[in-house]
Short mmCIF file of C-alpha atoms and ligand atoms in Angstrom, two decimals:
data_model
loop_
_atom_site.label_atom_id
_atom_site.label_comp_id
_atom_site.label_asym_id
_atom_site.label_seq_id
_atom_site.Cartn_x
_atom_site.Cartn_y
_atom_site.Cartn_z
CA MET A 15 15.49 -51.47 -100.26
CA TYR A 16 15.71 -52.61 -103.85
CA ILE A 17 16.95 -49.86 -106.16
CA ASN A 18 18.20 -50.34 -109.70
CA GLY A 19 18.46 -54.10 -109.20
CA GLN A 20 20.54 -53.82 -105.97
CA TRP A 21 19.55 -54.51 -102.37
CA GLN A 22 20.73 -51.61 -100.23
CA ASP A 23 20.51 -49.89 -96.85
CA ALA A 24 19.74 -46.24 -96.24
CA GLU A 25 22.68 -43.93 -96.95
CA ASP A 26 22.91 -43.00 -93.26
CA GLY A 27 22.44 -46.64 -92.17
CA SER A 28 19.23 -45.92 -90.24
CA LYS A 29 16.60 -48.62 -89.80
CA PHE A 30 13.17 -49.00 -88.25
CA VAL A 31 11.57 -51.91 -86.42
CA VAL A 32 8.81 -54.18 -87.63
CA THR A 33 6.70 -55.76 -84.89
CA ASN A 34 4.15 -58.54 -84.65
CA PRO A 35 0.78 -56.91 -83.79
CA ALA A 36 -0.36 -60.10 -82.01
CA ASN A 37 2.28 -59.92 -79.27
CA GLY A 38 4.49 -56.87 -79.81
CA ASP A 39 7.58 -58.99 -80.60
CA ILE A 40 10.19 -57.35 -82.79
CA ILE A 41 10.41 -59.36 -86.03
CA ASP A 42 13.03 -57.43 -87.96
CA HIS A 43 14.63 -54.07 -88.75
CA VAL A 44 14.40 -52.59 -92.24
CA PRO A 45 16.17 -49.66 -93.93
CA ASN A 46 14.69 -46.26 -93.28
CA GLY A 47 14.81 -44.59 -96.68
CA GLY A 48 14.44 -40.88 -97.37
CA GLU A 49 14.87 -38.28 -100.06
CA THR A 50 18.25 -39.60 -101.31
CA GLU A 51 16.96 -43.14 -101.79
CA VAL A 52 13.65 -42.22 -103.36
CA LYS A 53 15.38 -39.88 -105.83
CA ALA A 54 17.84 -42.66 -106.76
CA ALA A 55 14.94 -45.08 -107.24
CA ILE A 56 13.05 -42.63 -109.46
CA ASP A 57 16.20 -42.01 -111.54
CA ALA A 58 16.67 -45.77 -111.95
CA ALA A 59 13.04 -46.24 -112.98
CA ALA A 60 13.28 -43.37 -115.49
CA GLU A 61 16.41 -44.88 -117.05
CA ALA A 62 14.89 -48.38 -117.18
CA PHE A 63 11.71 -47.00 -118.77
CA LYS A 64 13.66 -46.23 -121.94
CA SER A 65 14.18 -49.92 -122.69
CA TRP A 66 11.30 -51.56 -120.77
CA SER A 67 8.70 -49.48 -122.62
CA LYS A 68 10.12 -50.83 -125.88
CA THR A 69 9.93 -54.53 -124.96
CA SER A 70 7.22 -56.58 -126.60
CA ALA A 71 4.07 -57.43 -124.72
CA TYR A 72 5.12 -61.09 -124.95
CA GLN A 73 8.44 -60.36 -123.17
CA ARG A 74 6.74 -58.40 -120.39
CA SER A 75 4.16 -61.12 -120.06
CA SER A 76 6.81 -63.82 -119.59
CA PHE A 77 8.30 -61.98 -116.56
CA LEU A 78 4.88 -61.75 -114.97
CA TYR A 79 4.20 -65.45 -115.58
CA ARG A 80 7.51 -66.28 -113.89
CA ALA A 81 6.73 -64.09 -110.88
CA HIS A 82 3.30 -65.72 -110.65
CA GLY A 83 4.86 -69.20 -110.60
CA LEU A 84 7.33 -68.21 -107.87
CA MET A 85 4.55 -66.74 -105.76
CA LEU A 86 2.58 -69.96 -105.89
CA GLU A 87 5.70 -72.00 -105.01
CA ARG A 88 6.20 -69.75 -101.96
CA LYS A 89 2.56 -69.44 -101.01
CA GLU A 90 2.93 -70.97 -97.55
CA ASP A 91 6.05 -68.95 -96.63
CA LEU A 92 4.47 -65.72 -97.82
CA ALA A 93 1.27 -66.47 -95.90
CA ARG A 94 3.17 -67.19 -92.66
CA LEU A 95 5.19 -64.02 -93.04
CA MET A 96 1.99 -62.05 -93.61
CA THR A 97 0.31 -63.48 -90.51
CA THR A 98 3.38 -62.68 -88.42
CA GLU A 99 3.75 -59.16 -89.73
CA GLN A 100 0.12 -58.13 -90.27
CA GLY A 101 -1.83 -60.41 -87.93
CA LYS A 102 -4.56 -61.94 -90.12
CA PRO A 103 -5.32 -65.65 -89.53
CA LEU A 104 -3.23 -68.01 -91.65
CA LYS A 105 -6.16 -69.17 -93.77
CA ALA A 106 -6.98 -65.56 -94.70
CA ALA A 107 -3.29 -64.92 -95.44
CA ARG A 108 -3.20 -67.90 -97.81
CA ASN A 109 -6.28 -66.55 -99.57
CA GLU A 110 -4.64 -63.17 -99.93
CA VAL A 111 -1.44 -64.62 -101.41
CA GLN A 112 -3.57 -66.45 -103.97
CA TYR A 113 -5.54 -63.27 -104.75
CA GLY A 114 -2.26 -61.34 -105.07
CA ALA A 115 -0.83 -63.97 -107.46
CA ASP A 116 -4.00 -63.81 -109.55
CA PHE A 117 -3.12 -60.23 -110.59
CA LEU A 118 0.26 -61.34 -111.97
CA LEU A 119 -1.43 -64.04 -114.04
CA TRP A 120 -4.28 -61.82 -115.21
CA TYR A 121 -1.96 -59.01 -116.35
CA ALA A 122 0.51 -61.46 -117.90
CA GLU A 123 -2.43 -62.17 -120.19
CA GLU A 124 -3.78 -58.62 -120.51
CA ALA A 125 -0.34 -57.32 -121.61
CA LYS A 126 -1.02 -59.00 -124.95
CA ARG A 127 -4.40 -57.30 -125.38
CA ILE A 128 -3.39 -53.65 -125.40
CA TYR A 129 -5.25 -52.96 -128.61
CA GLY A 130 -5.48 -49.76 -130.62
CA GLU A 131 -7.94 -48.72 -133.33
CA THR A 132 -8.16 -47.15 -136.75
CA ILE A 133 -10.69 -44.40 -137.31
CA PRO A 134 -12.16 -43.31 -140.65
CA ALA A 135 -10.68 -39.85 -141.31
CA PRO A 136 -12.59 -36.89 -142.76
CA ARG A 137 -10.19 -36.45 -145.72
CA GLY A 138 -9.59 -39.01 -148.44
CA ASP A 139 -5.81 -38.58 -148.17
CA GLN A 140 -5.81 -38.92 -144.38
CA ARG A 141 -5.52 -41.95 -142.06
CA PHE A 142 -6.07 -42.05 -138.29
CA ILE A 143 -4.61 -44.66 -135.98
CA VAL A 144 -4.84 -44.75 -132.20
CA GLN A 145 -2.38 -46.58 -129.97
CA GLN A 146 -2.05 -47.02 -126.22
CA HIS A 147 1.36 -46.10 -124.81
CA PRO A 148 2.71 -46.57 -121.27
CA VAL A 149 2.34 -43.38 -119.19
CA GLY A 150 5.92 -43.51 -117.86
CA VAL A 151 7.39 -43.89 -114.39
CA VAL A 152 4.81 -44.78 -111.75
CA ALA A 153 5.00 -44.01 -108.02
CA ALA A 154 2.99 -46.40 -105.84
CA VAL A 155 1.98 -46.21 -102.17
CA THR A 156 0.34 -49.26 -100.56
CA PRO A 157 -1.40 -49.97 -97.22
CA TRP A 158 -0.77 -52.58 -94.50
CA ASN A 159 -4.17 -54.29 -94.43
CA TYR A 160 -3.61 -56.32 -97.64
CA PRO A 161 0.19 -56.09 -97.82
CA ILE A 162 0.71 -58.38 -100.82
CA SER A 163 -2.37 -58.13 -103.02
CA MET A 164 -2.44 -54.32 -102.95
CA LEU A 165 1.11 -54.42 -104.26
CA THR A 166 0.58 -56.85 -107.16
CA ARG A 167 -2.69 -55.08 -108.04
CA LYS A 168 -0.54 -52.07 -108.97
CA ILE A 169 2.77 -53.59 -110.10
CA ALA A 170 1.31 -56.22 -112.44
CA PRO A 171 -0.74 -53.85 -114.64
CA ALA A 172 1.98 -51.16 -114.56
CA LEU A 173 4.64 -53.58 -115.84
CA ALA A 174 2.24 -55.16 -118.34
CA ALA A 175 1.55 -51.70 -119.77
CA GLY A 176 5.28 -51.01 -120.18
CA CYS A 177 5.71 -48.68 -117.18
CA THR A 178 8.44 -48.85 -114.56
CA ILE A 179 7.67 -48.33 -110.88
CA VAL A 180 8.89 -47.12 -107.48
CA LEU A 181 6.88 -48.51 -104.58
CA LYS A 182 6.66 -47.43 -100.96
CA PRO A 183 4.89 -50.01 -98.78
CA ALA A 184 3.20 -49.21 -95.46
CA GLU A 185 5.65 -48.80 -92.59
CA SER A 186 4.03 -51.60 -90.58
CA THR A 187 4.30 -54.24 -93.35
CA PRO A 188 7.54 -53.74 -95.30
CA LEU A 189 8.61 -57.40 -94.96
CA CYS A 190 5.83 -58.68 -97.24
CA ALA A 191 6.95 -56.11 -99.83
CA ILE A 192 10.60 -57.20 -99.49
CA ALA A 193 9.58 -60.85 -99.99
CA MET A 194 7.67 -59.90 -103.14
CA PHE A 195 10.59 -57.90 -104.56
CA LYS A 196 12.85 -60.93 -104.04
CA ILE A 197 10.38 -62.76 -106.28
CA PHE A 198 10.53 -60.01 -108.91
CA GLU A 199 14.34 -60.17 -108.79
CA GLU A 200 14.32 -63.95 -109.21
CA ALA A 201 11.83 -63.69 -112.04
CA GLY A 202 14.57 -61.79 -113.87
CA ILE A 203 12.80 -58.46 -114.18
CA PRO A 204 15.54 -56.09 -115.40
CA ALA A 205 17.28 -53.64 -113.04
CA GLY A 206 15.38 -50.40 -112.45
CA VAL A 207 12.02 -51.68 -113.67
CA VAL A 208 10.73 -52.31 -110.13
CA ASN A 209 12.15 -50.38 -107.16
CA LEU A 210 11.30 -50.59 -103.47
CA VAL A 211 11.87 -47.80 -100.94
CA THR A 212 10.98 -48.57 -97.33
CA ALA A 213 10.53 -45.67 -94.92
CA GLU A 214 9.26 -45.15 -91.40
CA LYS A 215 7.99 -41.62 -92.11
CA PRO A 216 6.09 -41.52 -95.40
CA ALA A 217 5.68 -37.75 -95.88
CA ALA A 218 9.09 -37.06 -97.48
CA ILE A 219 8.60 -39.92 -99.93
CA GLY A 220 5.09 -38.75 -100.80
CA GLU A 221 6.38 -35.21 -101.37
CA GLU A 222 9.01 -36.46 -103.82
CA PHE A 223 6.46 -38.67 -105.60
CA VAL A 224 4.12 -35.75 -106.33
CA SER A 225 6.80 -33.20 -107.22
CA ASN A 226 9.55 -35.09 -109.08
CA PRO A 227 9.18 -34.28 -112.80
CA LYS A 228 10.22 -37.83 -113.76
CA ILE A 229 7.09 -39.32 -112.16
CA ALA A 230 4.16 -39.49 -114.58
CA LYS A 231 1.59 -41.11 -112.35
CA LEU A 232 0.81 -41.76 -108.70
CA THR A 233 -1.21 -44.77 -107.63
CA PHE A 234 -2.28 -44.82 -103.99
CA THR A 235 -4.26 -47.14 -101.72
CA GLY A 236 -4.99 -45.93 -98.22
CA SER A 237 -7.10 -43.47 -96.28
CA THR A 238 -9.22 -40.77 -97.90
CA ASN A 239 -7.38 -38.00 -95.99
CA VAL A 240 -3.92 -38.98 -97.21
CA GLY A 241 -5.30 -39.71 -100.69
CA LYS A 242 -6.79 -36.21 -100.96
CA MET A 243 -3.54 -34.63 -99.83
CA LEU A 244 -1.45 -36.56 -102.35
CA ALA A 245 -3.97 -35.93 -105.14
CA GLN A 246 -3.72 -32.18 -104.43
CA GLY A 247 0.06 -32.33 -104.73
CA ALA A 248 -0.15 -34.39 -107.91
CA ALA A 249 -2.70 -31.98 -109.42
CA ALA A 250 -0.33 -29.05 -108.89
CA ASN A 251 2.14 -30.84 -111.18
CA MET A 252 -0.49 -32.31 -113.52
CA LYS A 253 0.38 -35.92 -112.70
CA ARG A 254 -2.15 -38.65 -113.26
CA VAL A 255 -3.56 -40.37 -110.18
CA SER A 256 -5.40 -43.54 -109.22
CA MET A 257 -6.86 -43.50 -105.73
CA GLU A 258 -8.27 -46.48 -103.82
CA LEU A 259 -9.49 -44.93 -100.58
CA GLY A 260 -11.74 -45.56 -97.63
CA GLY A 261 -15.25 -46.99 -97.58
CA HIS A 262 -18.42 -47.18 -95.48
CA ALA A 263 -20.31 -50.08 -96.99
CA PRO A 264 -24.04 -50.54 -96.42
CA PHE A 265 -25.27 -54.14 -96.08
CA ILE A 266 -29.01 -54.30 -96.78
CA VAL A 267 -31.20 -57.26 -95.85
CA PHE A 268 -34.76 -57.13 -97.25
CA ASP A 269 -37.76 -58.82 -95.64
CA ASP A 270 -37.92 -61.43 -98.42
CA ALA A 271 -34.35 -62.62 -97.68
CA ASP A 272 -33.51 -65.52 -95.38
CA PRO A 273 -32.33 -63.71 -92.22
CA GLU A 274 -30.13 -66.61 -91.13
CA HIS A 275 -28.37 -66.83 -94.48
CA ALA A 276 -27.85 -63.05 -94.51
CA ALA A 277 -26.52 -63.08 -90.93
CA LYS A 278 -24.07 -65.78 -91.92
CA GLY A 279 -22.92 -63.55 -94.80
CA VAL A 280 -22.41 -60.58 -92.46
CA SER A 281 -20.49 -62.72 -89.96
CA LEU A 282 -18.11 -63.79 -92.73
CA VAL A 283 -17.51 -60.46 -94.47
CA LYS A 284 -17.65 -58.07 -91.50
CA PHE A 285 -14.99 -59.84 -89.43
CA LEU A 286 -12.68 -60.66 -92.31
CA ASN A 287 -9.25 -59.20 -91.53
CA THR A 288 -10.76 -58.12 -88.17
CA GLY A 289 -12.88 -55.56 -90.01
CA GLN A 290 -9.80 -53.87 -91.45
CA ALA A 291 -10.97 -53.92 -95.06
CA CYS A 292 -12.08 -51.01 -97.20
CA ILE A 293 -15.11 -53.05 -98.35
CA SER A 294 -16.11 -54.05 -94.82
CA PRO A 295 -19.83 -53.45 -94.03
CA ASN A 296 -20.13 -50.42 -91.76
CA ARG A 297 -23.92 -49.99 -91.66
CA ILE A 298 -26.08 -53.11 -91.60
CA PHE A 299 -29.68 -52.24 -92.53
CA VAL A 300 -32.09 -55.08 -91.70
CA HIS A 301 -35.82 -54.98 -92.42
CA LYS A 302 -37.70 -54.41 -89.16
CA SER A 303 -39.77 -57.58 -89.56
CA ILE A 304 -36.76 -59.94 -89.56
CA VAL A 305 -34.26 -58.13 -87.37
CA GLU A 306 -34.68 -60.42 -84.33
CA PRO A 307 -33.85 -63.76 -86.07
CA PHE A 308 -31.05 -61.94 -87.92
CA ILE A 309 -29.46 -60.72 -84.68
CA GLU A 310 -29.93 -64.10 -83.01
CA THR A 311 -28.00 -65.91 -85.76
CA LEU A 312 -25.31 -63.25 -85.98
CA GLU A 313 -24.80 -63.26 -82.22
CA SER A 314 -24.46 -67.02 -82.02
CA ARG A 315 -21.87 -67.04 -84.82
CA VAL A 316 -19.91 -64.10 -83.42
CA ARG A 317 -19.77 -65.54 -79.91
CA LYS A 318 -17.94 -68.56 -81.31
CA MET A 319 -15.16 -66.45 -82.89
CA ARG A 320 -11.81 -66.74 -81.13
CA GLY A 321 -9.24 -63.95 -81.04
CA GLY A 322 -5.51 -64.68 -80.93
CA ASN A 323 -2.32 -65.23 -82.87
CA GLY A 324 -3.33 -66.09 -86.44
CA LEU A 325 -0.68 -68.83 -86.65
CA GLU A 326 -2.68 -70.90 -84.14
CA ASP A 327 -5.52 -73.19 -85.24
CA GLY A 328 -9.11 -72.04 -84.78
CA ILE A 329 -8.35 -68.30 -84.64
CA SER A 330 -10.68 -66.11 -86.67
CA ILE A 331 -10.00 -62.70 -85.09
CA GLY A 332 -6.48 -61.35 -85.41
CA PRO A 333 -5.11 -58.19 -83.81
CA LEU A 334 -5.80 -54.67 -85.02
CA VAL A 335 -2.88 -52.83 -86.58
CA GLY A 336 -1.93 -50.75 -83.54
CA PRO A 337 -3.07 -48.95 -80.38
CA GLY A 338 -4.67 -46.10 -82.34
CA ALA A 339 -6.93 -48.55 -84.15
CA VAL A 340 -8.13 -50.06 -80.84
CA ASP A 341 -8.77 -46.56 -79.44
CA LYS A 342 -10.86 -45.65 -82.49
CA VAL A 343 -13.04 -48.76 -82.14
CA GLU A 344 -13.46 -48.13 -78.41
CA ARG A 345 -14.43 -44.51 -79.02
CA GLN A 346 -17.05 -45.45 -81.64
CA VAL A 347 -18.56 -48.20 -79.46
CA LYS A 348 -18.72 -45.94 -76.39
CA ASP A 349 -20.32 -43.15 -78.43
CA ALA A 350 -22.94 -45.57 -79.80
CA LEU A 351 -23.76 -46.99 -76.35
CA ASP A 352 -23.97 -43.47 -74.84
CA LYS A 353 -26.45 -42.54 -77.56
CA GLY A 354 -28.72 -45.56 -76.97
CA ALA A 355 -27.32 -48.48 -78.97
CA ARG A 356 -27.76 -51.97 -77.48
CA LEU A 357 -24.69 -54.14 -76.96
CA VAL A 358 -25.49 -57.64 -78.26
CA CYS A 359 -22.01 -59.07 -77.69
CA GLY A 360 -18.36 -58.01 -77.44
CA GLY A 361 -17.71 -54.35 -76.69
CA HIS A 362 -14.34 -54.70 -74.94
CA ARG A 363 -10.64 -55.27 -75.52
CA LEU A 364 -9.37 -58.86 -75.43
CA ILE A 365 -6.72 -59.10 -72.73
CA GLU A 366 -6.85 -62.68 -71.44
CA ASN A 367 -4.17 -65.32 -72.06
CA GLY A 368 -1.41 -62.94 -73.11
CA LEU A 369 -3.55 -61.04 -75.62
CA GLU A 370 -2.86 -57.81 -73.70
CA LYS A 371 0.51 -57.70 -75.45
CA GLY A 372 -1.23 -57.33 -78.81
CA PHE A 373 -3.96 -55.03 -80.12
CA PHE A 374 -7.08 -57.15 -79.78
CA TYR A 375 -10.73 -56.11 -79.64
CA ALA A 376 -13.61 -58.55 -79.20
CA PRO A 377 -15.90 -59.11 -82.21
CA THR A 378 -18.84 -56.88 -81.41
CA VAL A 379 -22.48 -56.58 -82.47
CA LEU A 380 -24.43 -53.38 -81.79
CA ALA A 381 -28.21 -53.17 -82.30
CA ASP A 382 -30.49 -50.09 -82.38
CA VAL A 383 -27.83 -47.99 -84.07
CA THR A 384 -29.01 -44.57 -85.31
CA GLU A 385 -27.84 -41.84 -87.67
CA GLU A 386 -26.61 -39.66 -84.80
CA MET A 387 -23.85 -42.07 -83.87
CA LEU A 388 -20.23 -41.67 -85.02
CA ILE A 389 -20.16 -45.22 -86.35
CA TYR A 390 -22.92 -44.31 -88.84
CA ARG A 391 -20.56 -41.86 -90.59
CA GLU A 392 -16.95 -42.77 -89.72
CA GLU A 393 -15.14 -45.77 -91.20
CA THR A 394 -14.55 -48.15 -88.25
CA PHE A 395 -11.79 -50.41 -89.59
CA GLY A 396 -12.42 -52.79 -86.72
CA PRO A 397 -14.58 -55.78 -85.69
CA VAL A 398 -17.88 -54.02 -84.97
CA ALA A 399 -21.18 -54.85 -86.72
CA PRO A 400 -23.68 -51.94 -86.29
CA ILE A 401 -27.30 -52.88 -87.01
CA LEU A 402 -30.10 -50.48 -88.01
CA THR A 403 -33.65 -51.22 -89.15
CA PHE A 404 -35.69 -49.93 -92.08
CA GLU A 405 -39.20 -50.37 -93.48
CA SER A 406 -39.23 -49.49 -97.20
CA GLU A 407 -37.02 -49.88 -100.26
CA ASP A 408 -36.98 -46.14 -101.00
CA GLU A 409 -36.04 -45.32 -97.42
CA VAL A 410 -33.13 -47.75 -97.28
CA LEU A 411 -31.77 -46.73 -100.68
CA GLU A 412 -31.68 -43.10 -99.61
CA LYS A 413 -30.00 -43.92 -96.30
CA ALA A 414 -27.47 -46.27 -97.89
CA ASN A 415 -26.41 -43.53 -100.32
CA ASP A 416 -26.23 -40.91 -97.55
CA THR A 417 -22.44 -41.05 -97.19
CA ASN A 418 -19.40 -39.39 -98.74
CA TYR A 419 -18.00 -42.83 -99.46
CA GLY A 420 -18.92 -45.03 -102.43
CA LEU A 421 -16.79 -48.16 -102.51
CA ALA A 422 -18.82 -51.33 -101.79
CA ALA A 423 -22.45 -52.15 -100.96
CA TYR A 424 -24.24 -55.45 -100.32
CA VAL A 425 -27.88 -56.41 -100.83
CA TYR A 426 -29.73 -59.57 -99.81
CA THR A 427 -32.99 -60.27 -101.62
CA PRO A 428 -34.33 -63.07 -103.86
CA ASN A 429 -36.46 -60.53 -105.83
CA ILE A 430 -34.77 -59.98 -109.20
CA GLY A 431 -36.52 -56.67 -109.89
CA ARG A 432 -35.52 -55.28 -106.52
CA ALA A 433 -31.97 -56.58 -106.97
CA PHE A 434 -31.68 -54.66 -110.25
CA ARG A 435 -33.20 -51.50 -108.77
CA MET A 436 -30.67 -51.61 -105.93
CA TYR A 437 -27.74 -52.40 -108.23
CA GLU A 438 -28.65 -49.40 -110.35
CA GLY A 439 -29.63 -47.06 -107.50
CA LEU A 440 -26.73 -47.58 -105.11
CA LYS A 441 -23.92 -45.04 -105.70
CA PHE A 442 -21.07 -47.44 -105.05
CA GLY A 443 -18.43 -48.93 -107.34
CA ILE A 444 -18.89 -52.54 -106.20
CA ILE A 445 -22.29 -54.09 -105.44
CA GLY A 446 -22.62 -57.61 -104.02
CA ILE A 447 -26.10 -59.02 -104.60
CA ASN A 448 -26.56 -62.03 -102.30
CA ASP A 449 -22.77 -62.18 -102.60
CA ILE A 450 -20.23 -61.26 -99.96
CA ASN A 451 -17.14 -61.52 -102.16
CA PRO A 452 -17.65 -59.54 -105.36
CA THR A 453 -13.90 -59.23 -106.05
CA ALA A 454 -11.46 -60.98 -108.40
CA ALA A 455 -8.41 -60.06 -110.47
CA ALA A 456 -10.61 -60.11 -113.57
CA ALA A 457 -13.13 -57.61 -112.14
CA PRO A 458 -12.82 -53.80 -111.79
CA PHE A 459 -12.34 -52.72 -108.17
CA GLY A 460 -12.74 -49.12 -107.09
CA GLY A 461 -14.96 -46.49 -105.62
CA MET A 462 -17.14 -43.49 -106.38
CA LYS A 463 -17.28 -40.19 -104.47
CA GLU A 464 -14.57 -39.90 -101.80
CA SER A 465 -13.70 -43.59 -102.10
CA GLY A 466 -11.43 -42.81 -104.99
CA LEU A 467 -10.62 -42.38 -108.65
CA GLY A 468 -9.95 -45.11 -111.19
CA ARG A 469 -10.21 -48.89 -111.05
CA GLU A 470 -7.81 -51.73 -110.30
CA GLY A 471 -8.17 -55.24 -111.71
CA GLY A 472 -10.04 -56.25 -114.84
CA HIS A 473 -9.26 -54.79 -118.25
CA GLU A 474 -9.88 -51.35 -116.73
CA GLY A 475 -6.88 -51.81 -114.42
CA ILE A 476 -4.30 -51.70 -117.20
CA SER A 477 -5.77 -48.59 -118.84
CA GLU A 478 -4.81 -46.63 -115.70
CA TYR A 479 -1.19 -47.04 -116.88
CA LEU A 480 -1.78 -46.26 -120.55
CA GLU A 481 -2.04 -43.05 -122.50
CA THR A 482 -4.03 -42.69 -125.74
CA LYS A 483 -2.00 -41.44 -128.71
CA LEU A 484 -3.54 -40.40 -132.02
CA GLY A 485 -1.57 -40.61 -135.25
CA GLY A 486 -2.92 -38.57 -138.18
CA PHE A 487 -1.19 -39.51 -141.45
CA SER A 488 -1.45 -37.55 -144.68
CA ILE A 489 -0.69 -40.05 -147.45
P1 LIG B 6 -2.94 -44.47 -94.62
O1 LIG B 6 -3.51 -43.53 -95.60
O2 LIG B 6 -2.56 -43.95 -93.30
O3 LIG B 6 -1.66 -45.20 -95.19
C1 LIG B 6 -1.65 -45.81 -96.46
C2 LIG B 6 -0.29 -45.64 -97.06
O4 LIG B 6 -0.06 -44.25 -97.22
C3 LIG B 6 0.86 -46.16 -96.19
O5 LIG B 6 1.86 -46.70 -97.03
C4 LIG B 6 1.39 -44.90 -95.54
O6 LIG B 6 2.75 -44.98 -95.21
C5 LIG B 6 1.19 -43.92 -96.67
N1 LIG B 6 1.16 -42.52 -96.27
C6 LIG B 6 0.64 -41.96 -95.16
N2 LIG B 6 0.87 -40.62 -95.17
C7 LIG B 6 1.55 -40.35 -96.30
C8 LIG B 6 2.08 -39.17 -96.90
N3 LIG B 6 1.96 -37.99 -96.30
N4 LIG B 6 2.73 -39.27 -98.07
C9 LIG B 6 2.86 -40.47 -98.68
N5 LIG B 6 2.39 -41.61 -98.19
C10 LIG B 6 1.73 -41.55 -97.01
O7 LIG B 6 -4.03 -45.61 -94.52
P2 LIG B 6 -3.95 -46.91 -93.68
O8 LIG B 6 -4.50 -46.60 -92.35
O9 LIG B 6 -2.60 -47.53 -93.75
O10 LIG B 6 -4.92 -47.86 -94.51
C11 LIG B 6 -6.24 -47.94 -94.23
C12 LIG B 6 -7.06 -47.16 -95.20
O11 LIG B 6 -6.86 -47.65 -96.52
C13 LIG B 6 -8.53 -47.30 -94.95
O12 LIG B 6 -9.18 -46.06 -95.04
C14 LIG B 6 -9.00 -48.23 -96.05
O13 LIG B 6 -10.36 -48.13 -96.34
C15 LIG B 6 -8.09 -47.87 -97.16
N6 LIG B 6 -7.97 -48.97 -98.13
C16 LIG B 6 -8.58 -48.83 -99.32
C17 LIG B 6 -8.53 -49.85 -100.26
C18 LIG B 6 -9.20 -49.70 -101.58
O14 LIG B 6 -8.89 -50.45 -102.47
N7 LIG B 6 -10.08 -48.75 -101.76
C19 LIG B 6 -7.85 -51.02 -99.96
C20 LIG B 6 -7.22 -51.15 -98.72
C21 LIG B 6 -7.30 -50.08 -97.80
#
């Protein structure tokens, strides 16, 4: 753990194991922090806030630039570590390291653009100014599926705003977080400004985050259930929250779209990170008139995907995070088949050639999916593409919006009017129109409804860590 600029073990010396999800090998042991360590980290962050919040934007920016440079120098090492610890294929890990570094660069620049305003006052002898001030000490909780970019997406804007931070990474990917904190240390970020507490059991840390009076804000990325629970705790103590939660993205292919091009898009975005992405399509609506060529193309692409250890060449399907994730996929596929879905390909665990030691599931395509099936409502977080058909624009818009989630949605159509109607009508925070990757450090990422509160990235991302302060001057 990294607390107040020092690397340290848990007070009682306890550790927990980190394993490779591709083969079950133990990679390392990391300190198992608890109440004592998280309290110490919060105290350190509160002390450091006194001076960090008074640094100039240019000083804060220079630390972020340095961390960005170090990340790029270590891109390959970070990517290999990520593949070993999290399982995604090396190429995807390299892309994630780059995406993670982009946030450091973007917020190194945004730090210098925290503008205020002056407002004409009602009295002649009065002046109003408005400034943006850092909210204070931030508590951050991050998930395992994007173990580096989810961390920089919070730390970079928090530091740029003048906040200090205590971060708890997911218990299955603490090594990526440790590697990133070594970079922050080498970048010269002062002691106490960034603190890392690793823990096998997150509940005690979460409890301290929402109740400790020194924490001003909680930023969380993970499941909707845990997010709701933490937001409740934070509300009881009037702490600010940002929540990046689950999703259930619709992917809509209209009859005027090229079915082969759209199927290629689905094959790329659905199986990214083995389906373990919050913006992964979970309901693929294809117009009835083009569903057959769409399925044909998707099937031929999916059948060529190879599962295995992401460090090997030619692997596009890595392991799922653990046995529970494989069970969930199996349960959803069985439920769909029992209720009349058609298995196009996949539909089983991958256990050949040593894969039984990891948590692999074959990339799967299901046709004839209906609203009665679990997969239509529950986030899958696995490599299953469920296909439904529709006949009219109104019908598909209503069905696409018929979910408690509201993170990402995708639409394929060359019709500009229809594209606008869908962009405006879909109740989701991120809409990809003929685009499967509508994300970047410069763009606001976040969801509506039960997919969360607030935005990360873009100029919106830094405002999550700022508080508006009015000054009224009588002159
Ligand atoms: P999770 O909620 O189980 O875990 C996420 C983090 O919360 C981990 O660090 C975990 O240790 C921690 N956590 C769990 N219980 C806690 C508690 N009681 N107190 C404090 N912390 C606690 O989710 P997961 O399974 O690791 O991640 C997958 C989920 O994350 C999916 O639902 C996915 O859609 C979502 N996600 C969302 C985004 C986004 O930006 N919206 C990005 C990535 C993942």
